[in-house]
Coordinates of C-alpha atoms in Angstrom, one line a residue:
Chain A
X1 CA 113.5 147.1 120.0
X2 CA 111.4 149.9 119.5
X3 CA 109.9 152.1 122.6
X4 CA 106.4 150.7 122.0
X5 CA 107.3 147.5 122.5
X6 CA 109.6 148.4 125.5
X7 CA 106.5 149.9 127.0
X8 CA 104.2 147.1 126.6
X9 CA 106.7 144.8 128.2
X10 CA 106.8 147.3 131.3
X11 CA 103.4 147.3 131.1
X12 CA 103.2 143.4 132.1
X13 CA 105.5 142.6 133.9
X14 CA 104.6 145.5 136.5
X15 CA 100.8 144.0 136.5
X16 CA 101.8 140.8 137.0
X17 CA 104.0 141.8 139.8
X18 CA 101.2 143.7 141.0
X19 CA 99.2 140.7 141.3
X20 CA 102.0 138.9 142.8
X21 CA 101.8 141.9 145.6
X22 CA 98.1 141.4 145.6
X23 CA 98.1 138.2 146.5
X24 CA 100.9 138.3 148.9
X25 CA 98.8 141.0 151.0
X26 CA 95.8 138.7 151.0
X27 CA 98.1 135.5 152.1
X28 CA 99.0 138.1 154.6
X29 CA 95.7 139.0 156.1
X30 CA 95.4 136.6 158.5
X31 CA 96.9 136.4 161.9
X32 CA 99.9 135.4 163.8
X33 CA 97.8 132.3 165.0
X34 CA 96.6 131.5 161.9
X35 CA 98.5 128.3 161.3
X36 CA 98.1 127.0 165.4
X37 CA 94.0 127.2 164.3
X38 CA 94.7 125.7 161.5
X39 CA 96.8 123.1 163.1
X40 CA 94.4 122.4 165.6
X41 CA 91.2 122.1 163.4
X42 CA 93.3 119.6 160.9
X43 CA 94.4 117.4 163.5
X44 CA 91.7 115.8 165.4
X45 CA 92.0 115.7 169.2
X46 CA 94.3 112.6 170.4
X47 CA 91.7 110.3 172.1
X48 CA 87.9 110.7 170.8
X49 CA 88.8 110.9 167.4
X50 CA 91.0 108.5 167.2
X51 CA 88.7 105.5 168.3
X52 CA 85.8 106.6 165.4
X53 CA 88.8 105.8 162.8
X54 CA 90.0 102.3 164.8
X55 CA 88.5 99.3 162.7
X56 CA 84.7 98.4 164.6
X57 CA 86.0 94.9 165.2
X58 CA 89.0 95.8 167.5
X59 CA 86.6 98.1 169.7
X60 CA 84.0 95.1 169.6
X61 CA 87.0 93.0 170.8
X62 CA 88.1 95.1 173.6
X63 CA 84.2 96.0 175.0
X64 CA 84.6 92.0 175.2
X65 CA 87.6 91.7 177.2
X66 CA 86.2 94.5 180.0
X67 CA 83.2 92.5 179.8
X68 CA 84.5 89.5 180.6
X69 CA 86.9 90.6 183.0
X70 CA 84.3 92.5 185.0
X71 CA 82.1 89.5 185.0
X72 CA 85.1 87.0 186.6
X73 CA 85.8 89.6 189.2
X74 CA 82.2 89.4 190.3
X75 CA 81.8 85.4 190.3
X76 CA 85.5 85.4 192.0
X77 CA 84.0 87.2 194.8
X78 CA 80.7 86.0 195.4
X79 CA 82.0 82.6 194.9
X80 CA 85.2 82.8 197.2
X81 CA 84.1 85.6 199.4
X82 CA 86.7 84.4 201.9
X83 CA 89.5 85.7 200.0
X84 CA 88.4 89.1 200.2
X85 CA 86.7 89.4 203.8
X86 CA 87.5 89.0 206.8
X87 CA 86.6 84.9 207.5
X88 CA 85.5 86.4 211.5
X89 CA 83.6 88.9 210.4
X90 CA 81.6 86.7 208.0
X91 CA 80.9 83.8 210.3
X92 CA 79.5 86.5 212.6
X93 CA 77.2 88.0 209.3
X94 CA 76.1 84.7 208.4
X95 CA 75.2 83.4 211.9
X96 CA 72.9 86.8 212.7
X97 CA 72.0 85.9 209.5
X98 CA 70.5 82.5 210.2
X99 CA 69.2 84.0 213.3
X100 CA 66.7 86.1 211.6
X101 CA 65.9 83.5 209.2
X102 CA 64.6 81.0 212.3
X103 CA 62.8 83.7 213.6
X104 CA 61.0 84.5 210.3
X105 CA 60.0 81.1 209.8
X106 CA 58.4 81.3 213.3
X107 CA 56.6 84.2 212.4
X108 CA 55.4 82.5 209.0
X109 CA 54.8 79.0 210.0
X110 CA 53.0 79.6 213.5
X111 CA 49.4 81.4 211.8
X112 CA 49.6 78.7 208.6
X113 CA 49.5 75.7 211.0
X114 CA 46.6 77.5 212.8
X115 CA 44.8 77.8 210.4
X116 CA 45.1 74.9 209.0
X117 CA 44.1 73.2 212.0
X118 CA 40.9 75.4 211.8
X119 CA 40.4 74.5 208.3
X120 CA 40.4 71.1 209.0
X121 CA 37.4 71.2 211.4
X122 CA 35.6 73.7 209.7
X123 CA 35.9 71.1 206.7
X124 CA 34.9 68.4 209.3
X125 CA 31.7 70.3 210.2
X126 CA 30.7 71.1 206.6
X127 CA 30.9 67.1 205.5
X128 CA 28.7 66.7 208.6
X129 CA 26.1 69.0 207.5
X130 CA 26.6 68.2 204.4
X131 CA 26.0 64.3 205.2
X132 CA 23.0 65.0 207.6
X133 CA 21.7 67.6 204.1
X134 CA 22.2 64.7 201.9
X135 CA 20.6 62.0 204.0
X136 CA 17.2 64.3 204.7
X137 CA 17.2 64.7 200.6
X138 CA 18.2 61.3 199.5
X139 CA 15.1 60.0 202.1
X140 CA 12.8 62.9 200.7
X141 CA 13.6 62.0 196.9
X142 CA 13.6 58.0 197.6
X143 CA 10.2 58.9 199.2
X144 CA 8.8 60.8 196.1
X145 CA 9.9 58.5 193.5
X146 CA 9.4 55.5 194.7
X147 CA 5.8 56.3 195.9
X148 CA 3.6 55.1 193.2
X149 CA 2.2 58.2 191.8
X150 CA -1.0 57.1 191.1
X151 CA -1.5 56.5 194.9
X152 CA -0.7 60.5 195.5
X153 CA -3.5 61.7 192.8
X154 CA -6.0 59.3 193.9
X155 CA -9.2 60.7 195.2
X156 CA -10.6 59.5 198.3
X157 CA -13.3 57.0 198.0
X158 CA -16.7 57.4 199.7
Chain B
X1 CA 110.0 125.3 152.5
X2 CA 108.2 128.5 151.8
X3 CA 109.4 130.8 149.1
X4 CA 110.3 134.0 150.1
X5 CA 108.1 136.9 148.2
X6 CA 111.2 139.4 148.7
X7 CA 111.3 139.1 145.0
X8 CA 107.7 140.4 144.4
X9 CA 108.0 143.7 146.4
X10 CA 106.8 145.5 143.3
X11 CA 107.7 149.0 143.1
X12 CA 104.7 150.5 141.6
X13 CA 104.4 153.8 140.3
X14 CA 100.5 154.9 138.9
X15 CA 100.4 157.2 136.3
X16 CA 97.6 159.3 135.3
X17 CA 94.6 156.3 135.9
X18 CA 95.6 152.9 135.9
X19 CA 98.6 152.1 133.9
X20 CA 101.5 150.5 136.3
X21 CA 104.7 151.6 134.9
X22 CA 107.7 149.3 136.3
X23 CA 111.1 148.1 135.3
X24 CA 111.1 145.6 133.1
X25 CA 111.1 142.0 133.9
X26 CA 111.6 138.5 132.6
X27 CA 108.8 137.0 131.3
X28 CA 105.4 136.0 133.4
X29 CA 107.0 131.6 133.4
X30 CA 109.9 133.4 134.7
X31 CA 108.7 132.6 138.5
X32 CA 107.9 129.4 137.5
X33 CA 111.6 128.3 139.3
X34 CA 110.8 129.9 142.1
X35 CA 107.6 128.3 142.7
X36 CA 108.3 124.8 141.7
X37 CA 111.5 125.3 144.1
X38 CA 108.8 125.6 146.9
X39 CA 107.1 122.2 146.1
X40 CA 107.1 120.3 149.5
X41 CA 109.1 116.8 149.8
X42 CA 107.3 114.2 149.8
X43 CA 108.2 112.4 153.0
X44 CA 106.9 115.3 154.6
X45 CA 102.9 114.1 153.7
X46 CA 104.0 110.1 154.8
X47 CA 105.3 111.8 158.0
X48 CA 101.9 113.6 158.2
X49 CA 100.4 110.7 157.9
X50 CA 102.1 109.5 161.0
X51 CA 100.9 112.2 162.7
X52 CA 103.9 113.8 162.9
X53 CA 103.3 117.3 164.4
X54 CA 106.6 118.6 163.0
X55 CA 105.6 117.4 159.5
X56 CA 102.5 118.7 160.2
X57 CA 103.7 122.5 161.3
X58 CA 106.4 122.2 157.7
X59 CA 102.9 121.2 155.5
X60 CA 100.5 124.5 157.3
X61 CA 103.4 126.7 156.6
X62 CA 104.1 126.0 153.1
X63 CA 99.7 125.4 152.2
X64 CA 98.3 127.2 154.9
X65 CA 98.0 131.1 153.4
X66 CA 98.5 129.8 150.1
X67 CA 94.9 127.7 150.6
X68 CA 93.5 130.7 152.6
X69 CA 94.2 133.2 149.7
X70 CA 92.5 131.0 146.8
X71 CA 89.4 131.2 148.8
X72 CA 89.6 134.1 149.9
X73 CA 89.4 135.4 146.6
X74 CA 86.6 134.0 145.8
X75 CA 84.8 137.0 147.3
X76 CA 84.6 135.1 151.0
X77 CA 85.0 137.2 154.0
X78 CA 88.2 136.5 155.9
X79 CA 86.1 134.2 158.7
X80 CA 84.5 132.2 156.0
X81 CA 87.9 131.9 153.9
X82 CA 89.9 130.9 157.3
X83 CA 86.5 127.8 158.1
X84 CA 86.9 126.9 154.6
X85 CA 90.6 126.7 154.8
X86 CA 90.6 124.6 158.0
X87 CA 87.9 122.3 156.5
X88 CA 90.3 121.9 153.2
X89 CA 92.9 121.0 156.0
X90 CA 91.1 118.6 157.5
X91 CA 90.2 116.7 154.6
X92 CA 93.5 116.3 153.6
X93 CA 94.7 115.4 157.1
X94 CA 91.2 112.9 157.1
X95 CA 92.8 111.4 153.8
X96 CA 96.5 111.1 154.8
X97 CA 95.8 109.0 158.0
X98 CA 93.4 106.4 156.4
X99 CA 95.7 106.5 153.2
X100 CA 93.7 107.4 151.0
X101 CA 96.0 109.9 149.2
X102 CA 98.1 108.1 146.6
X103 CA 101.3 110.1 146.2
X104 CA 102.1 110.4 143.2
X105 CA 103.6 113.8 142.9
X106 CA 100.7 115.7 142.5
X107 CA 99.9 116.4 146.3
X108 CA 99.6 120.4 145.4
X109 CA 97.2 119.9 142.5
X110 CA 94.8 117.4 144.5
X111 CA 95.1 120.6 147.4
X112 CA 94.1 123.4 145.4
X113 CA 91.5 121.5 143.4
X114 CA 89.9 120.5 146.7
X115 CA 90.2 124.2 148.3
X116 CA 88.7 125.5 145.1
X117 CA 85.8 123.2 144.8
X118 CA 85.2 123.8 148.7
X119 CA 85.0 127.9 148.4
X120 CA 82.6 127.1 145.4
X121 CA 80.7 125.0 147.3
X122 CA 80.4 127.8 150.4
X123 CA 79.3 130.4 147.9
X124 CA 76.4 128.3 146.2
X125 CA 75.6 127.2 150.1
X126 CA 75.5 131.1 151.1
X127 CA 73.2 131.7 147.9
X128 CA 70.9 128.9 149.1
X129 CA 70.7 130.5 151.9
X130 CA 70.0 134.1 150.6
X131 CA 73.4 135.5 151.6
X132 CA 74.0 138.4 149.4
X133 CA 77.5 136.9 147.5
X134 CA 78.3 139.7 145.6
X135 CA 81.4 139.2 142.9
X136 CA 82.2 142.6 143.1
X137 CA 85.0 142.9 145.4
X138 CA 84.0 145.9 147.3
X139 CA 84.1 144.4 150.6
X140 CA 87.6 142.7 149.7
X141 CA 89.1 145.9 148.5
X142 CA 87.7 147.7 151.3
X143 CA 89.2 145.0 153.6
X144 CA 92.9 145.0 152.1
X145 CA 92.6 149.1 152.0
X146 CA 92.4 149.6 155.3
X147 CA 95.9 151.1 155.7
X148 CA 95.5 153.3 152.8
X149 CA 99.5 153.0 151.4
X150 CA 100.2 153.3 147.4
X151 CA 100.0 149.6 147.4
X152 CA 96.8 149.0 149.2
X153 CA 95.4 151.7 146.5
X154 CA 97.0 149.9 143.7
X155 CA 95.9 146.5 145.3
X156 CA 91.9 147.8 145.7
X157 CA 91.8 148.7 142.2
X158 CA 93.4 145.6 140.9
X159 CA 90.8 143.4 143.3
X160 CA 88.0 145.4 141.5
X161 CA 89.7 145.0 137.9
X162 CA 89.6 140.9 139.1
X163 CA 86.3 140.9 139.9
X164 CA 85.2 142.3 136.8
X165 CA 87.0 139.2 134.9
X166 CA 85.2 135.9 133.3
X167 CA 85.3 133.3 135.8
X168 CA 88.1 131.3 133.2
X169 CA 90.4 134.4 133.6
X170 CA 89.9 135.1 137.1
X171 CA 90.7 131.3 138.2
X172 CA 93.9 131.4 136.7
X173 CA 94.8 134.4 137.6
X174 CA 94.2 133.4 141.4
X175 CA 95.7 130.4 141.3
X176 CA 99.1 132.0 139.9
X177 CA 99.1 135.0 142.2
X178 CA 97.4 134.2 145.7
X179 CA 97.8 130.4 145.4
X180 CA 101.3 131.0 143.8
X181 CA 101.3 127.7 141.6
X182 CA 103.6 127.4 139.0
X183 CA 102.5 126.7 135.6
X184 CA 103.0 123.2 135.5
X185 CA 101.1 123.2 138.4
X186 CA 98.2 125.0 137.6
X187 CA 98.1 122.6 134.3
X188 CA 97.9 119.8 136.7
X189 CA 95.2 121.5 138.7
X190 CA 93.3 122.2 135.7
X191 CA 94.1 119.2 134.0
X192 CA 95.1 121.3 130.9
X193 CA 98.1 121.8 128.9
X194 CA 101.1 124.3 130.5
X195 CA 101.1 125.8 126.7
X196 CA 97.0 126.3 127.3
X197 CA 96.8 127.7 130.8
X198 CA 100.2 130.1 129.9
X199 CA 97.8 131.5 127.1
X200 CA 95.1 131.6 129.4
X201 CA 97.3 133.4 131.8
X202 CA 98.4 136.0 129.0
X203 CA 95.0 136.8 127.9
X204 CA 93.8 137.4 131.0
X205 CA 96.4 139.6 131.9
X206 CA 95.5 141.6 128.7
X207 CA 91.8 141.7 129.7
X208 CA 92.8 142.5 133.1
X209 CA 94.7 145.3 131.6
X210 CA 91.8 146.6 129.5
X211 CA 89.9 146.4 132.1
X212 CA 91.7 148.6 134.2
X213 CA 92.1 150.7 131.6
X214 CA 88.5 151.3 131.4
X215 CA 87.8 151.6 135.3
X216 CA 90.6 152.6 136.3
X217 CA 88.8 156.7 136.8
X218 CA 86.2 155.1 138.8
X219 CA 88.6 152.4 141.1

């Protein structure tokens, strides 16, 4: 092999270790953490991510379940309060209860009979005018109509 | 498991402007073994797809700077490169768990193709946007110079040299040396023949070389 050619091979193989150099400074550049970043930012976190990537139908399926179990819990205990109060306790409740329902249908029964009462004669006393009204007109009109009306426009004679 | 890079440490010496003198080496396939060597099992991505946080640590360990590095050389700033990185991370975590990756041996390929497509994306959103995207890797050179050793200097000027490439040559010359793919990988990447993307690889090494060359006063 000649020197020329000797040199030319030199030549190459130190650029293309230089690059190899080059390229491991830039692969270096980057921190310590580099890779924990890059960990973190491939990896989504464990719980909020996860449920955008679960199939629509299995989160449909369990928003059903807590529905439906929330909704049983509240029938169970408006229906069969007794198993979750004291039964003492609510016989007291419901009797002060009734207590104040008596008391408010005193309050709102009382007026409404009264004045019913005073409708009724006020009611009374309007027919009664109303009569006497329609008697005075019935007489007046049956007077007027029934008069012959030539008599009314007749002229006195003599 | 990740290759070790011990075998890269290059040993530069400049002379006069740009030419790298070095002892010579196999040919540039030669790290093809190497990288290929590195290619993750398998059972590793079904485990991911489990969420298994071991698996999940083994598959950031061998992708993670790998991924980082083929964006970032796509003129990105390191913040930009690490969001685009951890968006190219969660796809593919996004993809494992609802199975919608097929293995079928080309896990590395689909990787890369999807990290590469994403940094080109962020640089046509950042022109939308006005963002000044400049290919001219000033701001990376500046940013890998900061501790101003022989390499760094070497480094700056080959970043420069890069930049000044075609966008064919400069693809495959990223996704050899900061993506560290083998051959048959890239071909797979690139849907291309190994014999193509080998030449491609060879001719943009001579370019890069020319180029250098004829910058090499001003790098």
């Amino acid at each position: 092999m000649s020197d020329n050619h000797n040199d030319t091979h030199a030549q190459r193989t130190s650029l293309h270790d230089a690059l190899d150099a080059l390229g491991q400074r830039v692969r270096d550049e980057p921190d310590a953490a580099f890779e924990t970043r890059l960990r973190a930012a491939a990896l989504p976190a464990p719980v909020v991510a996860r449920i955008g990537f679960r199939p629509r139908g299995a989160l449909a399926a369990a928003a059903v379940v807590a529905l439906a179990a929330t909704a049983t819990t509240v029938v169970l205990t408006q229906l069969n309060p007794g198993e979750t109060e004291d039964p003492a306790a609510l016989a007291t409740a419901l009797e002060a209860d009734l207590d104040v329902f008596l008391a408010l249908e005193d309050v709102f029964t009382l007026p409404a009979r009264v004045e019913v009462a005073a409708l009724d004669a006020e009611t009374d006393a309007l027919a009664t005018i109303g009569t006497a009204l329609d008697d005075d007109w019935a007489s007046e009109w049956t007077t007027d109509w029934t008069t012959d009306w030539t008599e009314a426009f007749d002229e006195p004679t003599g | 498991m990740i290759q070790s890079r011990a075998e890269s440490s290059p040993g530069i010496e400049t002379e006069g402007t740009s030419d790298l003198v070095l002892a010579p080496k196999a040919n540039p396939a030669a790290g093809d073994a190497q990288r290929a060597a590195g290619e993750l099992d398998p059972a590793i991505l079904t485990a991911c797809a489990r969420d298994d946080q071991a698996a999940w640590r083994t598959l950031i360990a061998h992708y993670g700077r790998r991924v980082y590095a083929l964006v970032r050389s796509q003129s990105l700033d390191p913040a930009t490169a690490e969001e685009v990185t951890q968006s190219v991370f969660a796809t593919v975590s996004q993809h494992l768990r609802e199975e919608r990756y097929e293995e079928r041996g080309r896990f590395e390929a689909w990787l890369f193709r999807v990290a590469g497509n994403r940094a080109r994306d962020e640089l046509r959103k950042r022109k939308r946007r006005g963002h000044t995207v400049t290919l001219d890797a000033n701001v990376h050179a500046a940013a890998l110079n900061r501790n101003a050793s022989p390499d760094a200097e070497v480094g700056a000027r080959l970043q420069h040299a890069i930049a000044r490439l075609g966008p064919e040559d400069r693809e495959i010359i990223q996704l050899r040396h900061h993506a560290q793919m083998s051959f048959k990988q890239i071909a797979e990447t690139l849907a291309q023949p190994v014999g193509t993307c080998l030449a491609r690889h060879h001719r943009a090494l001579k370019k890069l070389r020319a180029t250098l060359e004829q910058h090499g006063d001003h790098a």
